[in-house]
């Protein structure tokens, strides 16, 4: 019978062996590729000394292709829970140094169990992916493992925030777990996500493309919109994830932590610089981010999708310490028009905020939906409808501020009163109308302009008449579509008053299984 000391020594020896992961050579190779190991990543993510590893001694059950003679430490994935910024988070990190972090039956079951634990604990789940995909030797058991994960990604969507850090190769079906999570982070030069890699693309499509072009961080951050954040190193990426977590509640049963960052910025602070931010010459533009920076606490906001659909801004920020999601048109890019990608970007963000009890503040300066065959053939009707659906469905506090233009269908889409804004404010220069004055006048006064001795002078005269009559906030306010007309300088203060009054808002919807958002 071994002594107690021997029992402990055996445990320590086993743990030490497992912590060596795939051994010194694969670890060296990992570092040479500018990648940290799974355990180094976990050390950076969690507050020191708080990570509890589960399933460390799990082994695979595969007997094919010599795998029965092979030990895969922790079966290629480190799982567990600990504290991030002093709040519990569950995590898995695939270990590429151990058989390429390939996913077999037990590897998958460790991940699935950790996801179940996160749901029971009601805390966020962070998945760090670095994998050669399904473990080829395990065949269909590996595919079933992926299915188990996708199923849980879906079941727990809207229950706990789910974050993927894609920090290495991630191919085939493996990309679908990230796609099912709320936020995808990538690292420039070392993470790749694609359904089929460059070799298959060449064979099937005769297209020559590099890993980076096909599925690198900027491809997914700027072109496909699959990823939300891009960083230059693993360490920065993990820091970015920790920063995002400060804005999120633990689960649907919780609210964002308003005490995380004690407010130092006065709720009564005015922003006089905003009184002149809207250019008087309609041909000049301004940057909506200047407005956001001016009104939020300490000028700080976190912007997912900052490289994608630049005509739409989505970001997290705080007002007097309260976390909000901001959705804003960007007039300095494509005049802030709504198109397919901007609609998808905004709708998904609104739905995330609503799912996790984060109030939404909408800043409106929008000329309309982008016309043309490219947009129509791409389904701008269906995609544009997503914003309407997302705002109408959202029951969190909704505050809208129209800074300038709000024309036509896009006026309705950008959280108008009709789709559920609780408080709608407008600046004195706001124009809520069916369309811009020039366009409107050219249609309804077409005959008068044609008959006039000086058509151009007539065009300007009738446009001015239309502008005075309709393109100001007072017509909309007289119809009750605007609650307050405020000076731009008071925007921060008025948002905080509205937000704090709405924090206990409760709005119910009739029971149904689920809606059918136009996907
Ligand atoms: C088993 C794998 C593996 C896999 C890598 N390895 N991928 N073992 N199954 N899927 C092993 C390698 O044999 C090697 O083992 C070690 O991991 C490191 O791999 P390398 O090839 O040396 O690394 P590198 O040169 O960096 O290349 C990385 C790679 C490449 C590009 C990811 O390994 C690769 O192409 N792997 C296969 C990718 C793939 O086709 N996966 C299946 C996708 S289909 P040793 O013993 O030498 O250290 C899929 C379906 C899921 O995932 C469907 C879900 C619905």
PDB file of N, CA, C and O in Angstrom, residues 8 30 38 47 90 93-94 104 170 179 199 214 218 246 323 342 429 432 435 447 464 476:
ATOM      1  N   UNK A   8       0.696  11.557  -3.080  1.00  0.00           N
ATOM      2  CA  UNK A   8       0.832  12.964  -3.505  1.00  0.00           C
ATOM      3  C   UNK A   8       1.912  13.125  -4.558  1.00  0.00           C
ATOM      4  O   UNK A   8       1.781  13.904  -5.499  1.00  0.00           O
ATOM      5  N   UNK A  30       5.516  26.393 -31.619  1.00  0.00           N
ATOM      6  CA  UNK A  30       4.378  27.274 -31.313  1.00  0.00           C
ATOM      7  C   UNK A  30       4.878  28.708 -31.085  1.00  0.00           C
ATOM      8  O   UNK A  30       4.347  29.664 -31.647  1.00  0.00           O
ATOM      9  N   UNK A  38      -1.472  26.952 -24.956  1.00  0.00           N
ATOM     10  CA  UNK A  38      -2.797  27.003 -24.307  1.00  0.00           C
ATOM     11  C   UNK A  38      -2.662  27.430 -22.846  1.00  0.00           C
ATOM     12  O   UNK A  38      -3.433  28.249 -22.342  1.00  0.00           O
ATOM     13  N   UNK A  47      -7.181  35.940 -13.545  1.00  0.00           N
ATOM     14  CA  UNK A  47      -6.493  36.612 -12.445  1.00  0.00           C
ATOM     15  C   UNK A  47      -5.525  35.594 -11.822  1.00  0.00           C
ATOM     16  O   UNK A  47      -5.889  34.404 -11.685  1.00  0.00           O
ATOM     17  N   UNK A  90     -15.798  30.691 -17.414  1.00  0.00           N
ATOM     18  CA  UNK A  90     -15.347  29.349 -17.804  1.00  0.00           C
ATOM     19  C   UNK A  90     -14.566  29.440 -19.116  1.00  0.00           C
ATOM     20  O   UNK A  90     -14.800  30.360 -19.912  1.00  0.00           O
ATOM     21  N   UNK A  93      -9.114  25.941 -23.735  1.00  0.00           N
ATOM     22  CA  UNK A  93      -8.049  26.415 -24.630  1.00  0.00           C
ATOM     23  C   UNK A  93      -7.447  25.204 -25.314  1.00  0.00           C
ATOM     24  O   UNK A  93      -6.913  24.296 -24.652  1.00  0.00           O
ATOM     25  N   UNK A  94      -7.565  25.135 -26.627  1.00  0.00           N
ATOM     26  CA  UNK A  94      -7.029  23.980 -27.352  1.00  0.00           C
ATOM     27  C   UNK A  94      -5.505  24.075 -27.423  1.00  0.00           C
ATOM     28  O   UNK A  94      -4.948  25.156 -27.636  1.00  0.00           O
ATOM     29  N   UNK A 104     -11.164  15.208 -30.750  1.00  0.00           N
ATOM     30  CA  UNK A 104     -11.760  13.877 -30.750  1.00  0.00           C
ATOM     31  C   UNK A 104     -12.913  13.839 -29.752  1.00  0.00           C
ATOM     32  O   UNK A 104     -13.284  14.875 -29.174  1.00  0.00           O
ATOM     33  N   UNK A 170      -8.081  27.138 -37.869  1.00  0.00           N
ATOM     34  CA  UNK A 170      -9.446  26.803 -37.454  1.00  0.00           C
ATOM     35  C   UNK A 170     -10.192  26.572 -38.769  1.00  0.00           C
ATOM     36  O   UNK A 170     -10.596  27.522 -39.426  1.00  0.00           O
ATOM     37  N   UNK A 179     -18.647  30.891 -35.129  1.00  0.00           N
ATOM     38  CA  UNK A 179     -19.732  31.652 -35.766  1.00  0.00           C
ATOM     39  C   UNK A 179     -21.000  31.657 -34.918  1.00  0.00           C
ATOM     40  O   UNK A 179     -21.821  32.558 -35.033  1.00  0.00           O
ATOM     41  N   UNK A 199      -5.630  24.989 -50.592  1.00  0.00           N
ATOM     42  CA  UNK A 199      -5.368  23.895 -51.546  1.00  0.00           C
ATOM     43  C   UNK A 199      -6.664  23.436 -52.208  1.00  0.00           C
ATOM     44  O   UNK A 199      -6.725  23.223 -53.418  1.00  0.00           O
ATOM     45  N   UNK A 214      -7.440  34.300 -47.527  1.00  0.00           N
ATOM     46  CA  UNK A 214      -8.689  33.532 -47.483  1.00  0.00           C
ATOM     47  C   UNK A 214      -9.376  33.613 -46.128  1.00  0.00           C
ATOM     48  O   UNK A 214     -10.600  33.747 -46.049  1.00  0.00           O
ATOM     49  N   UNK A 218      -7.805  40.068 -40.834  1.00  0.00           N
ATOM     50  CA  UNK A 218      -8.417  41.233 -41.475  1.00  0.00           C
ATOM     51  C   UNK A 218      -9.465  40.829 -42.511  1.00  0.00           C
ATOM     52  O   UNK A 218     -10.397  41.579 -42.770  1.00  0.00           O
ATOM     53  N   UNK A 246     -15.540  43.421 -19.273  1.00  0.00           N
ATOM     54  CA  UNK A 246     -15.913  44.433 -18.272  1.00  0.00           C
ATOM     55  C   UNK A 246     -17.261  45.076 -18.613  1.00  0.00           C
ATOM     56  O   UNK A 246     -17.906  45.667 -17.748  1.00  0.00           O
ATOM     57  N   UNK A 323     -23.536  50.750 -18.234  1.00  0.00           N
ATOM     58  CA  UNK A 323     -23.127  50.257 -19.554  1.00  0.00           C
ATOM     59  C   UNK A 323     -24.289  50.393 -20.543  1.00  0.00           C
ATOM     60  O   UNK A 323     -25.432  50.072 -20.213  1.00  0.00           O
ATOM     61  N   UNK A 342     -24.264  47.022 -43.080  1.00  0.00           N
ATOM     62  CA  UNK A 342     -24.552  47.879 -41.919  1.00  0.00           C
ATOM     63  C   UNK A 342     -25.779  47.361 -41.174  1.00  0.00           C
ATOM     64  O   UNK A 342     -25.832  47.393 -39.939  1.00  0.00           O
ATOM     65  N   UNK A 429     -31.357  71.101 -35.291  1.00  0.00           N
ATOM     66  CA  UNK A 429     -31.133  71.071 -36.742  1.00  0.00           C
ATOM     67  C   UNK A 429     -31.607  69.753 -37.360  1.00  0.00           C
ATOM     68  O   UNK A 429     -31.349  69.474 -38.536  1.00  0.00           O
ATOM     69  N   UNK A 432     -36.501  65.211 -39.766  1.00  0.00           N
ATOM     70  CA  UNK A 432     -37.180  63.915 -39.902  1.00  0.00           C
ATOM     71  C   UNK A 432     -38.177  64.064 -41.034  1.00  0.00           C
ATOM     72  O   UNK A 432     -39.125  64.859 -40.921  1.00  0.00           O
ATOM     73  N   UNK A 435     -37.905  62.452 -47.272  1.00  0.00           N
ATOM     74  CA  UNK A 435     -36.617  62.508 -47.991  1.00  0.00           C
ATOM     75  C   UNK A 435     -36.033  63.908 -47.848  1.00  0.00           C
ATOM     76  O   UNK A 435     -36.661  64.800 -47.254  1.00  0.00           O
ATOM     77  N   UNK A 447     -43.381  70.160 -62.222  1.00  0.00           N
ATOM     78  CA  UNK A 447     -43.968  70.976 -63.301  1.00  0.00           C
ATOM     79  C   UNK A 447     -43.609  72.451 -63.125  1.00  0.00           C
ATOM     80  O   UNK A 447     -43.253  73.129 -64.069  1.00  0.00           O
ATOM     81  N   UNK A 464     -36.216  75.200 -50.591  1.00  0.00           N
ATOM     82  CA  UNK A 464     -36.182  75.964 -49.340  1.00  0.00           C
ATOM     83  C   UNK A 464     -37.557  75.953 -48.659  1.00  0.00           C
ATOM     84  O   UNK A 464     -37.674  75.811 -47.443  1.00  0.00           O
ATOM     85  N   UNK A 476     -42.228  66.977 -36.730  1.00  0.00           N
ATOM     86  CA  UNK A 476     -42.283  65.652 -36.099  1.00  0.00           C
ATOM     87  C   UNK A 476     -42.677  65.776 -34.630  1.00  0.00           C
ATOM     88  O   UNK A 476     -43.469  64.977 -34.108  1.00  0.00           O
TER      89      UNK A 476
END
